[in-house]
mmCIF file of N, CA and C in Angstrom:
data_model
loop_
_atom_site.group_PDB
_atom_site.id
_atom_site.type_symbol
_atom_site.label_atom_id
_atom_site.label_comp_id
_atom_site.label_asym_id
_atom_site.label_seq_id
_atom_site.Cartn_x
_atom_site.Cartn_y
_atom_site.Cartn_z
ATOM 1 N N MET A 1 -70.632 12.472 -20.090
ATOM 2 C CA MET A 1 -71.543 12.755 -18.982
ATOM 3 C C MET A 1 -71.739 11.491 -18.167
ATOM 4 N N ASN A 2 -71.888 11.657 -16.903
ATOM 5 C CA ASN A 2 -72.093 10.529 -16.013
ATOM 6 C C ASN A 2 -73.568 10.207 -15.861
ATOM 7 N N LEU A 3 -73.802 8.986 -15.446
ATOM 8 C CA LEU A 3 -75.153 8.548 -15.160
ATOM 9 C C LEU A 3 -75.160 8.025 -13.740
ATOM 10 N N ASP A 4 -76.031 8.579 -12.926
ATOM 11 C CA ASP A 4 -76.161 8.125 -11.546
ATOM 12 C C ASP A 4 -77.368 7.208 -11.448
ATOM 13 N N ILE A 5 -77.153 6.027 -10.895
ATOM 14 C CA ILE A 5 -78.237 5.062 -10.751
ATOM 15 C C ILE A 5 -78.236 4.538 -9.329
ATOM 16 N N ARG A 6 -79.404 4.552 -8.730
ATOM 17 C CA ARG A 6 -79.560 4.033 -7.372
ATOM 18 C C ARG A 6 -80.834 3.194 -7.343
ATOM 19 N N THR A 7 -80.748 2.032 -6.735
ATOM 20 C CA THR A 7 -81.909 1.149 -6.650
ATOM 21 C C THR A 7 -82.369 1.064 -5.206
ATOM 22 N N GLU A 8 -83.688 1.079 -5.032
ATOM 23 C CA GLU A 8 -84.267 0.980 -3.700
ATOM 24 C C GLU A 8 -85.448 0.021 -3.752
ATOM 25 N N GLU A 9 -85.524 -0.872 -2.797
ATOM 26 C CA GLU A 9 -86.668 -1.774 -2.708
ATOM 27 C C GLU A 9 -87.583 -1.229 -1.626
ATOM 28 N N LYS A 10 -88.858 -0.988 -2.004
ATOM 29 C CA LYS A 10 -89.773 -0.318 -1.100
ATOM 30 C C LYS A 10 -91.186 -0.836 -1.356
ATOM 31 N N ASP A 11 -91.835 -1.331 -0.345
ATOM 32 C CA ASP A 11 -93.222 -1.792 -0.452
ATOM 33 C C ASP A 11 -93.423 -2.734 -1.642
ATOM 34 N N HIS A 12 -92.614 -3.743 -1.758
ATOM 35 C CA HIS A 12 -92.701 -4.755 -2.822
ATOM 36 C C HIS A 12 -92.476 -4.178 -4.213
ATOM 37 N N ARG A 13 -91.788 -3.050 -4.270
ATOM 38 C CA ARG A 13 -91.467 -2.448 -5.556
ATOM 39 C C ARG A 13 -89.973 -2.175 -5.608
ATOM 40 N N ASN A 14 -89.419 -2.290 -6.790
ATOM 41 C CA ASN A 14 -88.036 -1.896 -7.016
ATOM 42 C C ASN A 14 -88.055 -0.555 -7.727
ATOM 43 N N ILE A 15 -87.488 0.449 -7.071
ATOM 44 C CA ILE A 15 -87.457 1.790 -7.658
ATOM 45 C C ILE A 15 -86.023 2.078 -8.087
ATOM 46 N N LEU A 16 -85.897 2.425 -9.366
ATOM 47 C CA LEU A 16 -84.592 2.758 -9.930
ATOM 48 C C LEU A 16 -84.546 4.268 -10.136
ATOM 49 N N TYR A 17 -83.711 4.943 -9.373
ATOM 50 C CA TYR A 17 -83.553 6.383 -9.511
ATOM 51 C C TYR A 17 -82.403 6.641 -10.482
ATOM 52 N N VAL A 18 -82.694 7.390 -11.531
ATOM 53 C CA VAL A 18 -81.696 7.631 -12.573
ATOM 54 C C VAL A 18 -81.478 9.129 -12.712
ATOM 55 N N GLY A 19 -80.219 9.545 -12.816
ATOM 56 C CA GLY A 19 -79.905 10.954 -13.000
ATOM 57 C C GLY A 19 -78.763 11.127 -13.980
ATOM 58 N N GLY A 20 -78.840 12.183 -14.794
ATOM 59 C CA GLY A 20 -77.797 12.459 -15.769
ATOM 60 C C GLY A 20 -78.315 12.315 -17.185
ATOM 61 N N GLU A 21 -77.429 11.925 -18.101
ATOM 62 C CA GLU A 21 -77.798 11.757 -19.501
ATOM 63 C C GLU A 21 -77.716 10.288 -19.886
ATOM 64 N N ILE A 22 -78.736 9.824 -20.588
ATOM 65 C CA ILE A 22 -78.745 8.441 -21.076
ATOM 66 C C ILE A 22 -78.440 8.487 -22.563
ATOM 67 N N ASP A 23 -77.238 8.078 -22.912
ATOM 68 C CA ASP A 23 -76.822 8.095 -24.309
ATOM 69 C C ASP A 23 -75.991 6.853 -24.607
ATOM 70 N N ALA A 24 -75.354 6.820 -25.743
ATOM 71 C CA ALA A 24 -74.592 5.644 -26.160
ATOM 72 C C ALA A 24 -73.496 5.282 -25.160
ATOM 73 N N TYR A 25 -72.986 6.278 -24.453
ATOM 74 C CA TYR A 25 -71.900 6.033 -23.508
ATOM 75 C C TYR A 25 -72.392 5.512 -22.158
ATOM 76 N N THR A 26 -73.587 5.901 -21.776
ATOM 77 C CA THR A 26 -74.076 5.534 -20.440
ATOM 78 C C THR A 26 -75.188 4.478 -20.467
ATOM 79 N N ALA A 27 -75.712 4.184 -21.639
ATOM 80 C CA ALA A 27 -76.854 3.266 -21.749
ATOM 81 C C ALA A 27 -76.546 1.877 -21.176
ATOM 82 N N SER A 28 -75.319 1.426 -21.312
ATOM 83 C CA SER A 28 -74.989 0.087 -20.800
ATOM 84 C C SER A 28 -75.144 0.024 -19.280
ATOM 85 N N GLN A 29 -74.835 1.122 -18.589
ATOM 86 C CA GLN A 29 -75.040 1.172 -17.135
ATOM 87 C C GLN A 29 -76.513 0.979 -16.801
ATOM 88 N N LEU A 30 -77.357 1.675 -17.546
ATOM 89 C CA LEU A 30 -78.799 1.578 -17.304
ATOM 90 C C LEU A 30 -79.282 0.163 -17.602
ATOM 91 N N ARG A 31 -78.830 -0.407 -18.711
ATOM 92 C CA ARG A 31 -79.230 -1.780 -19.075
ATOM 93 C C ARG A 31 -78.855 -2.759 -17.972
ATOM 94 N N GLU A 32 -77.641 -2.650 -17.458
ATOM 95 C CA GLU A 32 -77.164 -3.567 -16.419
ATOM 96 C C GLU A 32 -77.953 -3.430 -15.117
ATOM 97 N N ALA A 33 -78.451 -2.239 -14.847
ATOM 98 C CA ALA A 33 -79.226 -2.028 -13.616
ATOM 99 C C ALA A 33 -80.701 -2.380 -13.798
ATOM 100 N N LEU A 34 -81.250 -2.087 -14.973
ATOM 101 C CA LEU A 34 -82.689 -2.216 -15.184
ATOM 102 C C LEU A 34 -83.138 -3.624 -15.593
ATOM 103 N N LEU A 35 -82.472 -4.218 -16.553
ATOM 104 C CA LEU A 35 -82.956 -5.496 -17.078
ATOM 105 C C LEU A 35 -83.051 -6.601 -16.029
ATOM 106 N N PRO A 36 -82.081 -6.762 -15.146
ATOM 107 C CA PRO A 36 -82.228 -7.813 -14.127
ATOM 108 C C PRO A 36 -83.471 -7.622 -13.251
ATOM 109 N N LEU A 37 -83.864 -6.371 -13.010
ATOM 110 C CA LEU A 37 -85.056 -6.113 -12.199
ATOM 111 C C LEU A 37 -86.314 -6.584 -12.927
ATOM 112 N N THR A 38 -86.343 -6.427 -14.252
ATOM 113 C CA THR A 38 -87.528 -6.822 -15.025
ATOM 114 C C THR A 38 -87.585 -8.327 -15.248
ATOM 115 N N GLU A 39 -86.541 -9.022 -14.889
ATOM 116 C CA GLU A 39 -86.503 -10.475 -15.090
ATOM 117 C C GLU A 39 -86.969 -11.253 -13.862
ATOM 118 N N LYS A 40 -87.251 -10.536 -12.763
ATOM 119 C CA LYS A 40 -87.742 -11.193 -11.547
ATOM 120 C C LYS A 40 -89.252 -11.324 -11.637
ATOM 121 N N ASP A 41 -89.755 -12.529 -11.713
ATOM 122 C CA ASP A 41 -91.171 -12.794 -11.906
ATOM 123 C C ASP A 41 -92.032 -12.083 -10.864
ATOM 124 N N GLY A 42 -93.050 -11.368 -11.343
ATOM 125 C CA GLY A 42 -94.003 -10.717 -10.452
ATOM 126 C C GLY A 42 -93.530 -9.431 -9.803
ATOM 127 N N THR A 43 -92.424 -8.888 -10.233
ATOM 128 C CA THR A 43 -91.875 -7.677 -9.620
ATOM 129 C C THR A 43 -92.484 -6.419 -10.235
ATOM 130 N N ASN A 44 -92.654 -5.402 -9.419
ATOM 131 C CA ASN A 44 -93.057 -4.081 -9.905
ATOM 132 C C ASN A 44 -91.808 -3.215 -9.967
ATOM 133 N N VAL A 45 -91.497 -2.739 -11.154
ATOM 134 C CA VAL A 45 -90.305 -1.917 -11.351
ATOM 135 C C VAL A 45 -90.735 -0.500 -11.719
ATOM 136 N N ILE A 46 -90.225 0.459 -10.970
ATOM 137 C CA ILE A 46 -90.508 1.867 -11.221
ATOM 138 C C ILE A 46 -89.186 2.558 -11.521
ATOM 139 N N VAL A 47 -89.149 3.290 -12.609
ATOM 140 C CA VAL A 47 -87.942 4.027 -12.983
ATOM 141 C C VAL A 47 -88.233 5.511 -12.831
ATOM 142 N N ASP A 48 -87.555 6.139 -11.893
ATOM 143 C CA ASP A 48 -87.725 7.571 -11.638
ATOM 144 C C ASP A 48 -86.703 8.332 -12.489
ATOM 145 N N LEU A 49 -87.214 9.018 -13.505
ATOM 146 C CA LEU A 49 -86.347 9.737 -14.438
ATOM 147 C C LEU A 49 -86.290 11.238 -14.142
ATOM 148 N N SER A 50 -86.681 11.643 -12.952
ATOM 149 C CA SER A 50 -86.723 13.074 -12.645
ATOM 150 C C SER A 50 -85.342 13.729 -12.690
ATOM 151 N N GLY A 51 -84.285 12.950 -12.595
ATOM 152 C CA GLY A 51 -82.939 13.508 -12.671
ATOM 153 C C GLY A 51 -82.308 13.387 -14.043
ATOM 154 N N VAL A 52 -83.098 12.955 -15.030
ATOM 155 C CA VAL A 52 -82.560 12.757 -16.389
ATOM 156 C C VAL A 52 -82.869 13.976 -17.249
ATOM 157 N N ASP A 53 -81.813 14.523 -17.861
ATOM 158 C CA ASP A 53 -81.961 15.702 -18.706
ATOM 159 C C ASP A 53 -82.050 15.357 -20.185
ATOM 160 N N TYR A 54 -81.512 14.192 -20.552
ATOM 161 C CA TYR A 54 -81.385 13.873 -21.980
ATOM 162 C C TYR A 54 -81.401 12.362 -22.176
ATOM 163 N N ILE A 55 -82.117 11.917 -23.206
ATOM 164 C CA ILE A 55 -82.119 10.508 -23.596
ATOM 165 C C ILE A 55 -81.976 10.455 -25.111
ATOM 166 N N ASP A 56 -81.063 9.658 -25.615
ATOM 167 C CA ASP A 56 -80.957 9.500 -27.066
ATOM 168 C C ASP A 56 -81.591 8.168 -27.483
ATOM 169 N N SER A 57 -81.457 7.815 -28.746
ATOM 170 C CA SER A 57 -82.110 6.605 -29.257
ATOM 171 C C SER A 57 -81.591 5.338 -28.582
ATOM 172 N N THR A 58 -80.340 5.336 -28.183
ATOM 173 C CA THR A 58 -79.797 4.175 -27.478
ATOM 174 C C THR A 58 -80.519 3.996 -26.143
ATOM 175 N N GLY A 59 -80.757 5.093 -25.475
ATOM 176 C CA GLY A 59 -81.481 5.047 -24.201
ATOM 177 C C GLY A 59 -82.910 4.579 -24.378
ATOM 178 N N LEU A 60 -83.558 5.073 -25.429
ATOM 179 C CA LEU A 60 -84.930 4.621 -25.691
ATOM 180 C C LEU A 60 -84.942 3.113 -25.947
ATOM 181 N N GLY A 61 -83.917 2.637 -26.637
ATOM 182 C CA GLY A 61 -83.815 1.199 -26.899
ATOM 183 C C GLY A 61 -83.723 0.382 -25.620
ATOM 184 N N ILE A 62 -83.068 0.929 -24.613
ATOM 185 C CA ILE A 62 -82.978 0.237 -23.323
ATOM 186 C C ILE A 62 -84.367 0.088 -22.714
ATOM 187 N N PHE A 63 -85.168 1.143 -22.798
ATOM 188 C CA PHE A 63 -86.520 1.083 -22.232
ATOM 189 C C PHE A 63 -87.414 0.126 -23.026
ATOM 190 N N ILE A 64 -87.225 0.063 -24.338
ATOM 191 C CA ILE A 64 -87.995 -0.888 -25.145
ATOM 192 C C ILE A 64 -87.613 -2.325 -24.751
ATOM 193 N N GLY A 65 -86.328 -2.562 -24.579
ATOM 194 C CA GLY A 65 -85.872 -3.885 -24.138
ATOM 195 C C GLY A 65 -86.398 -4.244 -22.761
ATOM 196 N N ALA A 66 -86.437 -3.256 -21.877
ATOM 197 C CA ALA A 66 -86.956 -3.488 -20.522
ATOM 198 C C ALA A 66 -88.442 -3.790 -20.563
ATOM 199 N N LEU A 67 -89.169 -3.110 -21.444
ATOM 200 C CA LEU A 67 -90.603 -3.366 -21.581
ATOM 201 C C LEU A 67 -90.846 -4.792 -22.086
ATOM 202 N N LYS A 68 -90.091 -5.202 -23.085
ATOM 203 C CA LYS A 68 -90.218 -6.570 -23.605
ATOM 204 C C LYS A 68 -89.893 -7.586 -22.517
ATOM 205 N N SER A 69 -88.847 -7.320 -21.764
ATOM 206 C CA SER A 69 -88.454 -8.225 -20.683
ATOM 207 C C SER A 69 -89.536 -8.297 -19.612
ATOM 208 N N SER A 70 -90.109 -7.168 -19.265
ATOM 209 C CA SER A 70 -91.150 -7.173 -18.225
ATOM 210 C C SER A 70 -92.384 -7.913 -18.717
ATOM 211 N N ASN A 71 -92.734 -7.751 -19.992
ATOM 212 C CA ASN A 71 -93.878 -8.480 -20.536
ATOM 213 C C ASN A 71 -93.627 -9.989 -20.555
ATOM 214 N N SER A 72 -92.400 -10.385 -20.820
ATOM 215 C CA SER A 72 -92.046 -11.802 -20.868
ATOM 216 C C SER A 72 -91.949 -12.435 -19.489
ATOM 217 N N ASN A 73 -91.673 -11.627 -18.473
ATOM 218 C CA ASN A 73 -91.413 -12.157 -17.134
ATOM 219 C C ASN A 73 -92.496 -11.797 -16.115
ATOM 220 N N ASN A 74 -93.660 -11.384 -16.610
ATOM 221 C CA ASN A 74 -94.782 -11.097 -15.725
ATOM 222 C C ASN A 74 -94.441 -10.046 -14.664
ATOM 223 N N THR A 75 -93.730 -9.007 -15.079
ATOM 224 C CA THR A 75 -93.425 -7.891 -14.191
ATOM 225 C C THR A 75 -94.086 -6.638 -14.747
ATOM 226 N N THR A 76 -94.167 -5.596 -13.934
ATOM 227 C CA THR A 76 -94.678 -4.326 -14.431
ATOM 228 C C THR A 76 -93.533 -3.328 -14.474
ATOM 229 N N LEU A 77 -93.608 -2.444 -15.429
ATOM 230 C CA LEU A 77 -92.600 -1.404 -15.594
ATOM 231 C C LEU A 77 -93.306 -0.062 -15.720
ATOM 232 N N LYS A 78 -92.940 0.862 -14.857
ATOM 233 C CA LYS A 78 -93.536 2.202 -14.899
ATOM 234 C C LYS A 78 -92.428 3.238 -14.885
ATOM 235 N N LEU A 79 -92.598 4.266 -15.711
ATOM 236 C CA LEU A 79 -91.664 5.386 -15.733
ATOM 237 C C LEU A 79 -92.337 6.572 -15.075
ATOM 238 N N ILE A 80 -91.608 7.251 -14.205
ATOM 239 C CA ILE A 80 -92.166 8.417 -13.519
ATOM 240 C C ILE A 80 -91.169 9.575 -13.565
ATOM 241 N N GLY A 81 -91.677 10.774 -13.302
ATOM 242 C CA GLY A 81 -90.819 11.948 -13.136
ATOM 243 C C GLY A 81 -90.166 12.462 -14.403
ATOM 244 N N LEU A 82 -90.762 12.222 -15.561
ATOM 245 C CA LEU A 82 -90.170 12.692 -16.810
ATOM 246 C C LEU A 82 -90.333 14.207 -16.927
ATOM 247 N N ASN A 83 -89.250 14.904 -17.261
ATOM 248 C CA ASN A 83 -89.398 16.336 -17.513
ATOM 249 C C ASN A 83 -90.027 16.516 -18.892
ATOM 250 N N SER A 84 -90.402 17.741 -19.229
ATOM 251 C CA SER A 84 -91.146 17.983 -20.466
ATOM 252 C C SER A 84 -90.367 17.571 -21.708
ATOM 253 N N ARG A 85 -89.072 17.769 -21.687
ATOM 254 C CA ARG A 85 -88.240 17.411 -22.845
ATOM 255 C C ARG A 85 -88.208 15.894 -23.048
ATOM 256 N N VAL A 86 -87.996 15.161 -21.977
ATOM 257 C CA VAL A 86 -87.938 13.696 -22.061
ATOM 258 C C VAL A 86 -89.319 13.132 -22.385
ATOM 259 N N LYS A 87 -90.338 13.710 -21.768
ATOM 260 C CA LYS A 87 -91.700 13.252 -22.030
ATOM 261 C C LYS A 87 -92.054 13.448 -23.499
ATOM 262 N N ARG A 88 -91.642 14.568 -24.072
ATOM 263 C CA ARG A 88 -91.910 14.847 -25.485
ATOM 264 C C ARG A 88 -91.237 13.794 -26.374
ATOM 265 N N LEU A 89 -90.055 13.373 -26.013
ATOM 266 C CA LEU A 89 -89.351 12.337 -26.769
ATOM 267 C C LEU A 89 -90.150 11.031 -26.778
ATOM 268 N N PHE A 90 -90.689 10.656 -25.635
ATOM 269 C CA PHE A 90 -91.501 9.440 -25.566
ATOM 270 C C PHE A 90 -92.787 9.617 -26.374
ATOM 271 N N SER A 91 -93.307 10.834 -26.386
ATOM 272 C CA SER A 91 -94.533 11.105 -27.136
ATOM 273 C C SER A 91 -94.284 11.066 -28.639
ATOM 274 N N ILE A 92 -93.220 11.697 -29.094
ATOM 275 C CA ILE A 92 -92.894 11.738 -30.526
ATOM 276 C C ILE A 92 -92.679 10.335 -31.079
ATOM 277 N N THR A 93 -92.051 9.489 -30.287
ATOM 278 C CA THR A 93 -91.748 8.128 -30.748
ATOM 279 C C THR A 93 -92.915 7.161 -30.540
ATOM 280 N N GLY A 94 -93.973 7.626 -29.881
ATOM 281 C CA GLY A 94 -95.129 6.761 -29.649
ATOM 282 C C GLY A 94 -94.960 5.807 -28.479
ATOM 283 N N LEU A 95 -93.839 5.898 -27.809
ATOM 284 C CA LEU A 95 -93.602 4.991 -26.679
ATOM 285 C C LEU A 95 -94.529 5.292 -25.501
ATOM 286 N N ASP A 96 -95.038 6.522 -25.447
ATOM 287 C CA ASP A 96 -95.965 6.846 -24.357
ATOM 288 C C ASP A 96 -97.274 6.061 -24.475
ATOM 289 N N GLU A 97 -97.542 5.496 -25.652
ATOM 290 C CA GLU A 97 -98.763 4.721 -25.844
ATOM 291 C C GLU A 97 -98.597 3.252 -25.444
ATOM 292 N N VAL A 98 -97.382 2.792 -25.354
ATOM 293 C CA VAL A 98 -97.152 1.384 -24.991
ATOM 294 C C VAL A 98 -96.521 1.226 -23.614
ATOM 295 N N MET A 99 -95.973 2.308 -23.081
ATOM 296 C CA MET A 99 -95.328 2.242 -21.771
ATOM 297 C C MET A 99 -96.198 2.928 -20.732
ATOM 298 N N ASP A 100 -96.121 2.440 -19.509
ATOM 299 C CA ASP A 100 -96.836 3.050 -18.391
ATOM 300 C C ASP A 100 -96.002 4.224 -17.885
ATOM 301 N N ILE A 101 -96.481 5.435 -18.155
ATOM 302 C CA ILE A 101 -95.771 6.648 -17.752
ATOM 303 C C ILE A 101 -96.684 7.452 -16.844
ATOM 304 N N ASP A 102 -96.159 7.806 -15.679
ATOM 305 C CA ASP A 102 -96.941 8.555 -14.708
ATOM 306 C C ASP A 102 -96.269 9.904 -14.460
ATOM 307 N N GLU A 103 -97.081 10.928 -14.336
ATOM 308 C CA GLU A 103 -96.554 12.281 -14.136
ATOM 309 C C GLU A 103 -95.905 12.456 -12.776
ATOM 310 N N GLU A 104 -96.501 11.851 -11.759
ATOM 311 C CA GLU A 104 -96.066 12.110 -10.394
ATOM 312 C C GLU A 104 -94.920 11.209 -9.967
ATOM 313 N N ARG A 105 -94.104 11.739 -9.095
ATOM 314 C CA ARG A 105 -93.065 10.937 -8.473
ATOM 315 C C ARG A 105 -93.707 10.166 -7.332
ATOM 316 N N GLU A 106 -93.128 9.069 -6.965
ATOM 317 C CA GLU A 106 -93.695 8.196 -5.934
ATOM 318 C C GLU A 106 -93.807 8.868 -4.575
ATOM 319 N N GLU A 107 -92.906 9.777 -4.245
ATOM 320 C CA GLU A 107 -92.950 10.434 -2.955
ATOM 321 C C GLU A 107 -94.202 11.296 -2.807
ATOM 322 N N ALA A 108 -94.728 11.769 -3.951
ATOM 323 C CA ALA A 108 -95.890 12.641 -3.918
ATOM 324 C C ALA A 108 -97.177 11.861 -3.692
ATOM 325 N N LYS A 109 -97.121 10.553 -3.814
ATOM 326 C CA LYS A 109 -98.341 9.743 -3.689
ATOM 327 C C LYS A 109 -98.555 9.296 -2.267
#
């Protein structure tokens, strides 16, 4: 499965739009796009997952690494647009308690 990633800088925020499946085969693409954004001091990074249908443990590991990187580099990381299946995965693993997850997509705000 392919992973579509598009980055947009908007109002002092970096928005990463992700679509497809995040698994062992595609996780490296996400890591290469996401981690550099979290390493820029003072940056707000938003990951729009509204186009993501599936995330496996490798994908969750990418988000944990991004969270650690953002905490180390004084950046913020927010996940938005999670469908019920993906949101449940974050809930089951407890990641919803340590990560900033918002129900709404940025366009709706």
